[in-house]
mmCIF file of C-alpha atoms in Angstrom:
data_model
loop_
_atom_site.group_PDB
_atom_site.id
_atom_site.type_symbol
_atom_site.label_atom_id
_atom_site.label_comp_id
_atom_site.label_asym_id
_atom_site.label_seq_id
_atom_site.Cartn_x
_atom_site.Cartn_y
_atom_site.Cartn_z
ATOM 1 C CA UNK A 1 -5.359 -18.693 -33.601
ATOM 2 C CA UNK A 2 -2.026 -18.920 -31.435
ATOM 3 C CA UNK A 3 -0.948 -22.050 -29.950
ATOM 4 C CA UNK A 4 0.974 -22.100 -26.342
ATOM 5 C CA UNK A 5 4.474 -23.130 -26.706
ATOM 6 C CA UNK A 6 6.181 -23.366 -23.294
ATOM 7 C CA UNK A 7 10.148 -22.500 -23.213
ATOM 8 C CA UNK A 8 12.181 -22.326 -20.810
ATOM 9 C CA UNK A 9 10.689 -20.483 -17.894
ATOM 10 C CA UNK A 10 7.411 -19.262 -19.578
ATOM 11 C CA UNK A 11 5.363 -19.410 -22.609
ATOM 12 C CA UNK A 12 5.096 -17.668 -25.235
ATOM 13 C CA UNK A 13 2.691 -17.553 -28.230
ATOM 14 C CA UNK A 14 3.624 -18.908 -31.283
ATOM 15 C CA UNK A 15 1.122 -19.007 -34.536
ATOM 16 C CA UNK A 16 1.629 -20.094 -37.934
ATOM 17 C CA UNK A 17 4.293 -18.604 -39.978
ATOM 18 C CA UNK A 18 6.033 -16.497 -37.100
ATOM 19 C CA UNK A 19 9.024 -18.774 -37.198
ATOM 20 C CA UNK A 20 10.680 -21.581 -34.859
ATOM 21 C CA UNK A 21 9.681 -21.244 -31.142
ATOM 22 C CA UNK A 22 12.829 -19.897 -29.394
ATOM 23 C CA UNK A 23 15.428 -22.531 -28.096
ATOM 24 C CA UNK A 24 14.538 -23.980 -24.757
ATOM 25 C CA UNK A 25 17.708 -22.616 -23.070
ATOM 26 C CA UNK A 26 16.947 -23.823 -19.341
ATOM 27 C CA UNK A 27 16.545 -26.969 -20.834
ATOM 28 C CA UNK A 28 19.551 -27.199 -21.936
ATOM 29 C CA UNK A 29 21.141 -25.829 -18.443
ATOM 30 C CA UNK A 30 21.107 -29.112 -17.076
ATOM 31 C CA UNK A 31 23.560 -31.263 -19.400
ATOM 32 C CA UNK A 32 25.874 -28.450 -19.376
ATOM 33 C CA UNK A 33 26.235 -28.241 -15.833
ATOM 34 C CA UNK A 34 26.622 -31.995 -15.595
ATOM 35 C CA UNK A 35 29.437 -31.531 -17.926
ATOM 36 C CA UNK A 36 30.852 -29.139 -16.470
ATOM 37 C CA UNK A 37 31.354 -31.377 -13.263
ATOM 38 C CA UNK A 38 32.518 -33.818 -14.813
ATOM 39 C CA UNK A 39 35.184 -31.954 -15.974
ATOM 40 C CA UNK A 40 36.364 -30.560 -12.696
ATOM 41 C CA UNK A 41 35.775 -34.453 -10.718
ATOM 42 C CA UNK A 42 38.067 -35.488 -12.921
ATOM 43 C CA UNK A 43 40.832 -32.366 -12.676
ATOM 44 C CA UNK A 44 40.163 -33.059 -9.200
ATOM 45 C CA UNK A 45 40.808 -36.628 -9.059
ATOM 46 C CA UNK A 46 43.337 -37.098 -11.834
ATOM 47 C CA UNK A 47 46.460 -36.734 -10.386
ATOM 48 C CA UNK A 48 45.141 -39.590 -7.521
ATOM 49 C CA UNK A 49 44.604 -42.194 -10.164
ATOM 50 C CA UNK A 50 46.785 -45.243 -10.273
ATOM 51 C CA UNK A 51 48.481 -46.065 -13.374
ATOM 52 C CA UNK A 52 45.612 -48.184 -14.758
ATOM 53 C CA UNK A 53 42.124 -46.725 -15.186
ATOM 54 C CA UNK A 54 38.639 -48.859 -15.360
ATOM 55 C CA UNK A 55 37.663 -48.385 -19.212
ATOM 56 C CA UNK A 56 34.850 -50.519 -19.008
ATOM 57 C CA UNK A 57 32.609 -52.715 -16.695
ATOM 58 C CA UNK A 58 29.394 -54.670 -16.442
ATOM 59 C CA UNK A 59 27.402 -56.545 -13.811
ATOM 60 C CA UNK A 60 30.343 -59.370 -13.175
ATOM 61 C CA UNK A 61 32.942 -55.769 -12.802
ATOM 62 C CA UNK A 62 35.604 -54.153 -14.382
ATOM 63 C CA UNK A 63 36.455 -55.945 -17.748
ATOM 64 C CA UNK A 64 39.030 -53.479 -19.423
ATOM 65 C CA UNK A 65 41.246 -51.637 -18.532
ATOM 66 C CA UNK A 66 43.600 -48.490 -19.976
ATOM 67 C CA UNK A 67 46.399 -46.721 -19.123
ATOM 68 C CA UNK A 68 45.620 -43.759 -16.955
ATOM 69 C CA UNK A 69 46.226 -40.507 -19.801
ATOM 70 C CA UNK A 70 44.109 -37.360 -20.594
ATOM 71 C CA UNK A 71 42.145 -39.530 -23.164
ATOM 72 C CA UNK A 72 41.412 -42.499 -21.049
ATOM 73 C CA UNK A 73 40.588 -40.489 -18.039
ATOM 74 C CA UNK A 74 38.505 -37.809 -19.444
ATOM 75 C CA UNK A 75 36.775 -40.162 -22.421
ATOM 76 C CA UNK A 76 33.379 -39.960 -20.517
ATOM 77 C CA UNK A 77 33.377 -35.824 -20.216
ATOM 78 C CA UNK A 78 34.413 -36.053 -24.169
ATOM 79 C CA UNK A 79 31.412 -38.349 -24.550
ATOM 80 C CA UNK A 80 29.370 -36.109 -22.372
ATOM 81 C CA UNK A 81 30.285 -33.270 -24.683
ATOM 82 C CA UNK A 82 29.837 -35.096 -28.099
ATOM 83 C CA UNK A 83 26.451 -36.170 -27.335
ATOM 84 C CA UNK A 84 25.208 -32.641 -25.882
ATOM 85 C CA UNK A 85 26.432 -30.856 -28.782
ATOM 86 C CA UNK A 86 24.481 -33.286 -31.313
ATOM 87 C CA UNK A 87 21.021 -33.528 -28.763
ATOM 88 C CA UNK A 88 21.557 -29.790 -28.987
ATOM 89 C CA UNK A 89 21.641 -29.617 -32.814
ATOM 90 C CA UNK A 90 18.501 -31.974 -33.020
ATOM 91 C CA UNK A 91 17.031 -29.882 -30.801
ATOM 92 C CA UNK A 92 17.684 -26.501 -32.977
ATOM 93 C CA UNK A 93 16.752 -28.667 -36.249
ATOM 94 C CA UNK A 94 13.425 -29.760 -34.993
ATOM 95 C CA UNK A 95 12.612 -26.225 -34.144
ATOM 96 C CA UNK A 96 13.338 -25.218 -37.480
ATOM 97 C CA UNK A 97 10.947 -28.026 -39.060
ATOM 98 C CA UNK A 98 7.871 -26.699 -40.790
ATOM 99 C CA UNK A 99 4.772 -28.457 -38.672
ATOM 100 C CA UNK A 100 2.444 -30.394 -40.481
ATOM 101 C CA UNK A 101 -0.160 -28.398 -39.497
ATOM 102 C CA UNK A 102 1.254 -25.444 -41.657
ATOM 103 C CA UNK A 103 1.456 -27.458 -44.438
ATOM 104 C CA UNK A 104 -1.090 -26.793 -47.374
ATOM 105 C CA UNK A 105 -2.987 -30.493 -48.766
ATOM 106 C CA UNK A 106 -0.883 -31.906 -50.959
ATOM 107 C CA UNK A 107 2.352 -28.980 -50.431
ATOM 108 C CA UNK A 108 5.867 -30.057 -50.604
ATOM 109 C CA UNK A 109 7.823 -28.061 -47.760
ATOM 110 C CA UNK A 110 11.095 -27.957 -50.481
ATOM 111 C CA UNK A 111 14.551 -28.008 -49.331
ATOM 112 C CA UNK A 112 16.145 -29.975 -46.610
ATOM 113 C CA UNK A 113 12.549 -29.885 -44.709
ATOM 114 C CA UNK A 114 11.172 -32.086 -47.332
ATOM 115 C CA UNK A 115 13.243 -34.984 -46.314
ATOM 116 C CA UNK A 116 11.690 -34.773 -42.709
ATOM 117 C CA UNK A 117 8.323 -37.525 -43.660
ATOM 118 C CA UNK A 118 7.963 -37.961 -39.749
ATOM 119 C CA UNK A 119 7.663 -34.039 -38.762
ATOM 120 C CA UNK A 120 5.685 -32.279 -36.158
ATOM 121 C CA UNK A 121 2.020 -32.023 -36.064
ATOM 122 C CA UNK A 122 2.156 -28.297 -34.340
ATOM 123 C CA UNK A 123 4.869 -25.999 -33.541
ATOM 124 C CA UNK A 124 4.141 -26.213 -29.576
ATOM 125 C CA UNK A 125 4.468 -30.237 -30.497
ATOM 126 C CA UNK A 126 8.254 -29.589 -31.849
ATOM 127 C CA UNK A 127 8.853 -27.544 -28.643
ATOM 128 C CA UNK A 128 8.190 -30.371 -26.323
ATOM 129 C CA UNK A 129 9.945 -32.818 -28.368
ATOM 130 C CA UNK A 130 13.003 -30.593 -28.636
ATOM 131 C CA UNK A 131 12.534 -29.875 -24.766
ATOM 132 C CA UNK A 132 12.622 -33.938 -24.349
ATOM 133 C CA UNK A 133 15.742 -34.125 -26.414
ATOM 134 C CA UNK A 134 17.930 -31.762 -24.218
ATOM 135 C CA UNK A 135 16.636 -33.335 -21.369
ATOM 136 C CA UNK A 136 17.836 -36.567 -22.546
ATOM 137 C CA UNK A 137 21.345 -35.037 -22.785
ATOM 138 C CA UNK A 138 21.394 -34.522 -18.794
ATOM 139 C CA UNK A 139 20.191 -37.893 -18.182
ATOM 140 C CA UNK A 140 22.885 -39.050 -20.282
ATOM 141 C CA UNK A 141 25.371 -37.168 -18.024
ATOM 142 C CA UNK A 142 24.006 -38.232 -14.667
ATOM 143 C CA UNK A 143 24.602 -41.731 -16.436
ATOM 144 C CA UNK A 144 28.123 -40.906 -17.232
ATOM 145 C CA UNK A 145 28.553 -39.482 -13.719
ATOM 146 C CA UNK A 146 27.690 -42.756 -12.432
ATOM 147 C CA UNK A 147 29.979 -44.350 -14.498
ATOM 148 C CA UNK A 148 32.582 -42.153 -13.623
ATOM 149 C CA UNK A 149 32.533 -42.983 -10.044
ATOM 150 C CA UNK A 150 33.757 -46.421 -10.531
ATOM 151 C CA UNK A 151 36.289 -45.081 -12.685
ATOM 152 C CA UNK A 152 37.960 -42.712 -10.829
ATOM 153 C CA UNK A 153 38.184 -44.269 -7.818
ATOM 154 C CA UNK A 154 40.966 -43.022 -6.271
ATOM 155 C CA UNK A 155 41.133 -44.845 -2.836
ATOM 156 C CA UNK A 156 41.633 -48.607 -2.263
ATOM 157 C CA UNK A 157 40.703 -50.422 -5.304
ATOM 158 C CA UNK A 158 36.358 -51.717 -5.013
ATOM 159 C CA UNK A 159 35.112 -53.482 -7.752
ATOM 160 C CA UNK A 160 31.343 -52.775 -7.993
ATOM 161 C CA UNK A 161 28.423 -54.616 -7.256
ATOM 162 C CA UNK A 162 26.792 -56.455 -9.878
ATOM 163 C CA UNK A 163 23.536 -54.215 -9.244
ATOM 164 C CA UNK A 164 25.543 -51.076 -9.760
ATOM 165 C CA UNK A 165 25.460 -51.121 -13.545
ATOM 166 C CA UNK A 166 21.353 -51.078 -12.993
ATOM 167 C CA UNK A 167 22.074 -47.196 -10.872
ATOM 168 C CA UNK A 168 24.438 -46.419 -14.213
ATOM 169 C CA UNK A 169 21.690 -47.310 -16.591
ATOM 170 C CA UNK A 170 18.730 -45.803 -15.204
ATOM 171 C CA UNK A 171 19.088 -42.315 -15.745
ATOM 172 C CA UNK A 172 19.437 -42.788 -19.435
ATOM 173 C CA UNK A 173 16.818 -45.216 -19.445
ATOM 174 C CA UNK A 174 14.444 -42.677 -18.029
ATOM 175 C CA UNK A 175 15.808 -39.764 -20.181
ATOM 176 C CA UNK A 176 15.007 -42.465 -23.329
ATOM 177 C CA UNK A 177 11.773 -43.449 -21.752
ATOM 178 C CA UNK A 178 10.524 -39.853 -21.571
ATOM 179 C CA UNK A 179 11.417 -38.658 -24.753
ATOM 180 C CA UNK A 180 9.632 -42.086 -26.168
ATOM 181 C CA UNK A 181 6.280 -40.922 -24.577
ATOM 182 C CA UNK A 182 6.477 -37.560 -25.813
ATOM 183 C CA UNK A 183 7.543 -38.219 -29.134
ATOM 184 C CA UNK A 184 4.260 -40.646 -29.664
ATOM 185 C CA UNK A 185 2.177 -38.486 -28.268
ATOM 186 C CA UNK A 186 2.969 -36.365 -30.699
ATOM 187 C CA UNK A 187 2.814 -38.812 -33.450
ATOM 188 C CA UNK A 188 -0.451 -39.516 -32.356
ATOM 189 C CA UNK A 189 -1.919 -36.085 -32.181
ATOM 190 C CA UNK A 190 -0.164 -35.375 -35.790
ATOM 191 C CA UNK A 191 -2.134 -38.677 -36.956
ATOM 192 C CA UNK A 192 -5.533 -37.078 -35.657
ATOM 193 C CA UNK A 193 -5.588 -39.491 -32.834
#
């Protein structure tokens, strides 16, 4: 018997022993694009930027600051990048996972798998979890987007209200949030719950 495994657009079916489901592309299409404005705000807005840069800031306002160069400028797109390249790679590893369901009483999956104790009950199961994990990557970057526009601020100086760090926060809280609720569903339904 197949199970459903939705991926990017569509479905497709996916039974024991025919391999990872494919990589959820589109869901990947949305911390890429993120990135790549980031990347041309701040081309746009670098040559504007005083000499000193916001580096960091919390609800009482900018705390630290750098001296405006490539690095200390751009530091949230590198972040931005870092962190999509290793949601991505989680995302391709958990696809690879054998399921528990696959797994014979008492089998040890051998290699690498068999250090995964917490893996997926079904293969549509590791789909939506990897599908939660790339999502988290463009809540991340709306996150660094919002973080950005205190940073590059390119007209008169405004430090920002103590509730903006809340507005900076919430996308990754939501990303975090979602993954959370997936993820334990999934634990739940691999613990016959």
């Amino acid at each position: 018997m197949a199970e459903r495994s939705a991926t990017g657009g569509g479905g497709t079916d996916v039974g024991p022993g025919d391999g990872p489901p494919p990589f959820p592309w589109l869901w990947l299409l949305p911390g890429v694009g993120v990135l790549a404005a980031l990347a041309g705000w701040g081309i746009a807005v670098y040559p504007e930027l005083p000499a000193r840069v916001p580096q960091h800031f919390g609800p009482d306002g900018v705390d630290a600051y750098a001296a405006k160069s490539l690095g200390s400028v751009f530091l949230p797109v590198f972040v931005q990048a870092g962190v999509l390249l290793v949601l991505a790679g989680t995302a391709v590893l958990m696809l690879r996972i054998r399921p528990a369901s696959e797994l014979r009483p008492g089998e040890s999956p051998g290699g690498l798998s068999s250090l995964v104790s917490n893996r997926p009950a079904t293969r549509a199961g590791a789909a939506r979890t990897a599908r939660a994990t790339l999502a988290l990557a463009g809540w991340l970057g709306l996150t660094m987007a919002a973080a950005c526009a205190v940073m590059w601020q390119t007209g008169p100086w405004q430090d920002p209200p103590g509730w903006y760090l809340a507005v900076v926060l919430a996308p990754v809280l939501l990303g975090t949030a979602h993954l959370l609720r997936v993820s334990l569903k999934e634990r739940g339904s691999r613990n016959g719950r």
